[in-house]
């Protein structure tokens, strides 16, 4: 039986990846950090089918013990401090989790079993002030947040361990991907949740920051498939995973409010509080390499994604 470790299994991507690997017959082991209250909402439906282990990206020994206990074939490193605004408030902690945490995982693999295949969750946020559009695997990075800087470190240390120790280490440069399981602080879910609350009479307005920001938004369920495909290739490599389309935050609002028969302009207020010290204005990826080498393509369109998220929040609130 194939055995895989997922760090960040309680997060959005971790929950979809766990479902996907289980459907492929994997034995799935997840890393969870200790907390005073359990935070397993996204994997509640999988609890009896996955094995959870306490370990932390900040604690090297816990990672080594975890790898020794499980002896996986594949490790998917999805855990991180992943919310960009928090990275200005906690830049050092973000670096510990999101940058050095990757080295701790790679060191664990180097010590325990160099045959383990490793996936690193890199991010389009690394492109920041974009040097070309669309962005490809060869576009230079110019991160615009402590989070983006930490992800650049995580990306290059993955490449470095591949080159230094011949590890099967891949970096997936994933553009924004969303779902009904997205955290409520991210803009897409903040919008879908507000639309449902307004429709149900529970909220009066929606305060947002930069409506002109453009993102290449896809569906998380499609993107975890690309992670797995990367680890099934003959050679380790890096891939951009994206839809190739970009849309503004304003457009997301319009489609979401339209879906429930409301005019977004009556409810959305711009609030400077949500503007960032340095913004990433435009992200649009070129997924040609992933399409060519992995045979990957997205299934869910932008409009379908928006409507799926609004419907899920309406359902939750009913
Ligand atoms: P998410 O929902 O925020 O999940 C993050 C996960 O990391 C959670 O399970 C969290 O555990 C865990 N974690 C955080 N710090 C940890 C630590 N010190 N030790 C162990 N676990 C820790 O993020 P996501 O959207 O699923 O994203 C998954 C990964 O892809 C992240 O690395 C993110 O930066 C990257 N990424 C995401 C996107 C996107 O659009 N979603 C795009 C590109 C890259 P708790 O539940 O305990 O907090
Ligand atoms: O939804 P966001 O917070 O996502 P962001 O910053 O693009 O980061 C996400 O995608 C990255 C991949 O590129 C991941 F690596 C990262 O972990 C995370 O998953 O913001 C999207 C855009 C930004 O330009 C922001 O300024 O929406 C704009 N925005 C406008 N009003 C807002 C708001 N963002 C948030 N979170 N809240 C607002 O009220």
XYZ file of C-alpha atoms and ligand atoms in Angstrom:
405
model
C 0.000 0.000 0.000
C 1.228 3.514 -0.785
C 1.768 5.615 2.316
C 1.758 9.429 2.324
C 2.277 12.180 4.868
C 0.407 15.472 4.583
C 1.557 18.405 6.694
C -1.262 20.952 6.957
C -3.943 18.239 6.681
C -6.390 20.413 8.685
C -6.141 23.210 6.095
C -8.116 23.732 2.887
C -5.696 21.891 0.572
C -4.812 19.229 3.130
C -8.440 18.134 3.370
C -8.890 17.857 -0.425
C -5.549 16.095 -0.849
C -6.408 13.594 1.901
C -9.684 12.785 0.108
C -7.887 12.433 -3.194
C -5.139 10.130 -1.850
C -7.664 7.966 0.009
C -9.611 7.553 -3.236
C -6.372 6.274 -4.811
C -5.874 3.655 -2.103
C -3.225 5.476 -0.049
C -2.700 5.135 3.677
C -2.802 8.804 4.740
C -0.929 10.226 7.739
C -1.466 13.840 8.736
C 0.656 16.170 10.867
C -1.360 18.169 13.390
C -0.050 20.637 15.932
C -1.250 20.628 19.493
C -3.995 23.107 20.319
C -6.235 23.567 23.356
C -9.283 22.906 21.186
C -9.373 20.505 18.244
C -9.475 22.099 14.823
C -10.519 19.208 12.602
C -13.605 20.740 10.963
C -12.359 20.253 7.407
C -11.367 16.609 7.957
C -14.213 15.612 10.297
C -15.694 13.363 7.598
C -12.304 11.603 7.157
C -11.358 11.116 10.812
C -11.792 7.360 10.851
C -9.818 6.944 7.602
C -6.691 9.024 8.274
C -3.966 8.690 10.904
C -3.159 11.895 12.770
C 0.189 12.511 14.485
C 1.238 15.402 16.684
C 4.257 17.237 15.316
C 5.133 20.823 14.478
C 7.059 22.559 11.713
C 8.901 24.458 14.454
C 10.179 21.278 16.104
C 12.845 19.339 14.218
C 12.819 16.262 16.428
C 9.044 15.858 16.187
C 9.376 15.820 12.387
C 12.142 13.206 12.413
C 10.156 10.968 14.781
C 7.051 11.372 12.619
C 8.956 10.348 9.467
C 10.579 7.405 11.301
C 7.219 6.155 12.604
C 5.405 6.343 9.281
C 8.188 5.710 6.692
C 6.100 7.226 3.879
C 6.669 7.007 0.152
C 5.478 10.593 -0.384
C 5.454 13.749 1.755
C 3.265 16.725 0.847
C 4.421 19.800 2.759
C 1.317 22.023 2.828
C 1.640 23.439 6.347
C 2.467 27.139 6.559
C 1.354 30.469 7.955
C -0.554 31.128 4.742
C -2.413 34.430 5.244
C -0.484 37.286 3.596
C -1.617 40.202 5.893
C -0.595 38.237 9.029
C 2.910 38.004 7.633
C 3.402 41.747 8.242
C 2.162 41.369 11.819
C 4.235 38.227 12.525
C 7.111 38.308 10.030
C 9.548 36.301 12.140
C 7.049 33.546 12.962
C 6.000 33.428 9.303
C 9.650 32.880 8.370
C 9.967 30.099 10.951
C 6.898 28.189 9.659
C 6.834 29.006 5.996
C 10.580 29.198 5.223
C 12.636 27.286 7.817
C 9.835 24.734 8.284
C 10.638 23.517 4.747
C 14.301 22.974 5.641
C 13.244 21.034 8.729
C 11.084 18.731 6.577
C 13.897 18.255 4.036
C 16.476 17.601 6.760
C 14.138 14.982 8.225
C 13.910 13.256 4.844
C 17.680 13.450 4.320
C 18.241 11.753 7.680
C 15.428 9.180 7.646
C 15.065 8.041 4.017
C 16.360 9.810 0.911
C 13.980 7.872 -1.332
C 10.940 9.717 0.046
C 9.304 11.895 -2.618
C 8.705 15.471 -1.438
C 6.188 18.092 -2.589
C 6.627 21.723 -1.514
C 3.630 24.096 -1.617
C 5.188 27.093 -3.354
C 3.103 30.087 -4.311
C 2.412 32.604 -7.084
C 2.830 35.217 -4.329
C 6.584 34.748 -5.036
C 6.106 36.634 -8.338
C 4.799 39.696 -6.454
C 5.681 42.712 -8.585
C 5.446 40.630 -11.715
C 8.309 40.770 -14.199
C 6.222 39.363 -17.071
C 2.658 38.180 -17.713
C 1.669 35.408 -17.764
C 4.098 34.038 -15.191
C 5.928 30.772 -15.921
C 8.424 28.523 -14.098
C 11.189 30.807 -15.446
C 9.741 34.178 -14.440
C 12.012 35.891 -11.860
C 10.569 36.311 -8.355
C 9.937 39.699 -6.689
C 7.975 38.935 -3.511
C 5.972 41.767 -1.929
C 5.234 40.419 1.573
C 7.131 38.599 4.317
C 4.989 35.595 3.334
C 6.148 35.836 -0.293
C 9.784 36.181 0.808
C 9.442 33.105 3.042
C 7.931 31.120 0.142
C 10.868 32.083 -2.108
C 13.190 30.606 0.520
C 11.040 27.438 0.698
C 11.130 27.146 -3.095
C 14.888 27.491 -3.422
C 15.743 25.237 -0.484
C 13.626 22.540 -2.175
C 15.550 23.015 -5.430
C 18.797 23.061 -3.443
C 18.137 19.749 -1.653
C 17.244 18.188 -5.000
C 20.564 19.361 -6.431
C 22.671 18.736 -3.300
C 21.346 15.346 -2.187
C 19.557 14.064 -5.281
C 16.220 14.040 -3.425
C 12.998 13.612 -5.400
C 11.832 17.100 -4.374
C 9.267 19.059 -6.409
C 7.970 22.578 -6.019
C 4.434 23.355 -7.180
C 4.028 27.069 -7.880
C 0.289 27.231 -7.322
C -1.818 30.255 -8.117
C -4.759 31.151 -5.857
C -7.169 28.263 -5.415
C -10.385 28.438 -3.463
C -13.315 26.339 -2.344
C -16.140 26.259 0.188
C -13.433 25.140 2.672
C -11.341 28.306 2.218
C -10.614 30.257 5.428
C -13.081 33.148 5.932
C -10.333 35.797 6.010
C -9.330 35.218 2.358
C -11.136 37.543 -0.026
C -13.147 34.951 -2.005
C -14.634 33.245 1.041
C -15.089 36.601 2.792
C -17.239 37.616 -0.185
C -19.195 34.357 -0.545
C -19.885 34.241 3.189
C -21.012 37.892 3.230
C -23.266 37.404 0.200
C -24.994 34.470 1.924
C -25.270 36.395 5.222
C -26.709 39.471 3.486
C -29.163 37.313 1.541
C -30.289 35.669 4.784
C -30.656 39.085 6.500
C -27.758 38.479 8.918
C -25.354 41.162 7.618
C -25.862 44.620 6.093
C -22.653 45.414 4.205
C -19.308 44.005 3.112
C -16.103 45.980 3.764
C -13.224 45.155 1.414
C -9.836 46.570 0.435
C -8.421 46.784 -3.093
C -11.176 45.867 -5.565
C -8.807 46.264 -8.532
C -6.464 43.437 -7.485
C -6.391 40.709 -10.162
C -5.912 37.040 -9.384
C -5.812 33.766 -11.284
C -8.394 31.874 -9.225
C -8.968 28.123 -9.558
C -10.674 25.364 -7.562
C -8.660 23.655 -4.800
C -10.064 20.210 -5.684
C -8.458 20.496 -9.138
C -5.118 21.717 -7.763
C -4.426 18.841 -5.333
C -4.509 16.486 -8.331
C -1.567 18.418 -9.811
C 0.402 17.973 -6.555
C 0.005 14.210 -6.758
C 0.845 14.088 -10.482
C 4.164 15.868 -9.796
C 5.258 13.066 -7.462
C 4.337 10.331 -10.003
C 6.778 11.547 -12.700
C 10.106 9.930 -13.554
C 12.086 13.005 -12.547
C 11.448 15.732 -9.966
C 10.673 19.166 -11.387
C 8.867 22.457 -10.681
C 5.495 23.371 -12.157
C 3.202 26.380 -12.374
C -0.419 25.387 -11.681
C -2.942 28.004 -12.783
C -5.979 28.580 -14.980
C -4.361 31.142 -17.304
C -7.181 33.664 -16.639
C -7.266 36.603 -14.271
C -10.247 38.400 -12.710
C -10.601 41.362 -10.351
C -11.963 41.255 -6.815
C -14.748 43.517 -8.156
C -15.711 40.872 -10.749
C -15.823 38.199 -8.038
C -18.206 40.431 -6.065
C -20.416 41.113 -9.068
C -20.867 37.426 -9.959
C -21.389 36.404 -6.310
C -24.064 39.053 -5.612
C -25.706 38.498 -9.048
C -26.049 34.818 -8.179
C -28.475 35.671 -5.356
C -30.187 38.489 -7.267
C -28.497 41.415 -5.456
C -26.593 44.447 -6.819
C -23.054 44.349 -5.333
C -22.680 48.158 -5.532
C -25.349 48.576 -2.829
C -23.476 46.454 -0.280
C -19.710 46.647 -0.878
C -17.800 49.459 0.872
C -14.089 50.104 0.367
C -12.183 50.265 3.647
C -8.518 51.401 3.723
C -7.970 49.074 6.673
C -7.810 46.155 4.231
C -5.198 47.689 1.920
C -1.725 46.148 2.202
C 1.639 47.862 2.802
C 2.753 46.450 -0.577
C 0.165 44.997 -2.948
C 0.425 42.303 -5.604
C -1.707 43.884 -8.316
C -1.841 41.134 -10.923
C -1.197 37.411 -11.009
C -1.850 35.275 -14.073
C -0.073 31.957 -14.591
C 0.805 29.975 -17.680
C -0.009 26.306 -16.961
C 1.421 25.047 -20.305
C 4.179 22.938 -18.726
C 1.758 21.262 -16.289
C -0.591 20.553 -19.179
C 2.172 19.153 -21.381
C 4.131 17.078 -18.860
C 1.519 16.176 -16.226
C -1.545 16.097 -18.465
C -3.195 18.404 -15.904
C -5.974 20.859 -16.630
C -8.537 22.570 -14.478
C -12.107 21.313 -14.520
C -13.960 24.076 -12.639
C -14.357 27.494 -14.314
C -14.196 30.822 -12.484
C -17.964 31.452 -12.633
C -18.721 27.923 -11.446
C -16.291 28.353 -8.539
C -17.924 31.605 -7.398
C -21.385 30.096 -7.538
C -20.250 26.902 -5.758
C -18.838 28.972 -2.870
C -21.949 31.141 -2.527
C -24.252 28.088 -2.650
C -22.213 26.323 0.037
C -22.401 29.353 2.350
C -26.142 29.731 1.730
C -26.564 26.078 2.625
C -24.485 26.441 5.806
C -26.551 29.417 6.959
C -29.930 27.908 6.227
P -4.456 26.845 5.154
O -5.880 26.490 4.923
O -4.107 28.110 5.840
O -3.776 25.623 5.943
C -2.515 25.739 6.536
C -2.206 24.470 7.324
O -0.897 24.588 7.908
C -3.174 24.190 8.477
O -3.434 22.793 8.511
C -2.361 24.596 9.699
O -2.725 23.923 10.883
C -0.978 24.136 9.277
N 0.108 24.726 10.068
C 0.393 26.031 10.215
N 1.476 26.177 10.999
C 1.885 24.926 11.365
C 2.934 24.414 12.175
N 3.792 25.222 12.800
N 3.068 23.061 12.326
C 2.183 22.236 11.731
N 1.158 22.666 10.956
C 1.004 23.996 10.777
O -3.663 26.847 3.753
P -4.085 26.226 2.323
O -4.865 27.238 1.576
O -4.604 24.867 2.514
O -2.663 26.169 1.610
C -1.813 25.023 1.730
C -0.394 25.429 1.390
O -0.326 25.919 0.068
C 0.186 26.538 2.275
O 1.571 26.276 2.406
C -0.011 27.793 1.438
O 0.932 28.771 1.786
C 0.224 27.231 0.037
N -0.457 27.912 -1.050
C -1.807 28.117 -0.993
C -2.446 28.711 -2.085
C -3.930 28.942 -2.066
O -4.396 29.723 -2.898
N -4.685 28.269 -1.206
C -1.697 29.096 -3.213
C -0.335 28.836 -3.232
C 0.279 28.235 -2.159
P -3.843 24.520 11.902
O -5.150 23.972 11.409
O -3.387 23.952 13.192
O -3.768 26.014 11.828
O -7.575 36.284 -0.776
P -6.313 36.964 -0.464
O -6.046 37.299 0.958
O -5.169 36.062 -1.096
P -3.640 36.366 -1.510
O -3.056 37.484 -0.751
O -3.589 36.446 -3.000
O -2.908 35.036 -1.004
C -3.450 33.756 -1.253
O -2.973 33.278 -2.492
C -1.553 33.051 -2.533
C -1.217 32.563 -3.942
O -0.940 33.666 -4.772
C -1.198 32.030 -1.479
F 0.123 31.731 -1.538
C -1.569 32.556 -0.099
O -1.282 31.560 0.879
C -3.067 32.838 -0.094
O -3.736 31.604 -0.229
O -6.217 38.341 -1.284
C -6.386 38.395 -2.685
C -6.464 39.850 -3.147
C -5.341 40.741 -2.609
O -4.829 41.528 -3.647
C -6.024 41.638 -1.595
O -5.454 42.932 -1.446
O -7.679 40.417 -2.647
C -7.416 41.723 -2.172
N -8.429 42.088 -1.174
C -9.299 43.121 -1.304
N -10.055 43.222 -0.202
C -8.633 41.507 0.010
C -9.664 42.215 0.627
N -8.041 40.423 0.597
C -8.504 40.050 1.825
N -7.951 38.958 2.397
N -9.504 40.740 2.483
C -10.114 41.826 1.929
O -10.999 42.436 2.533
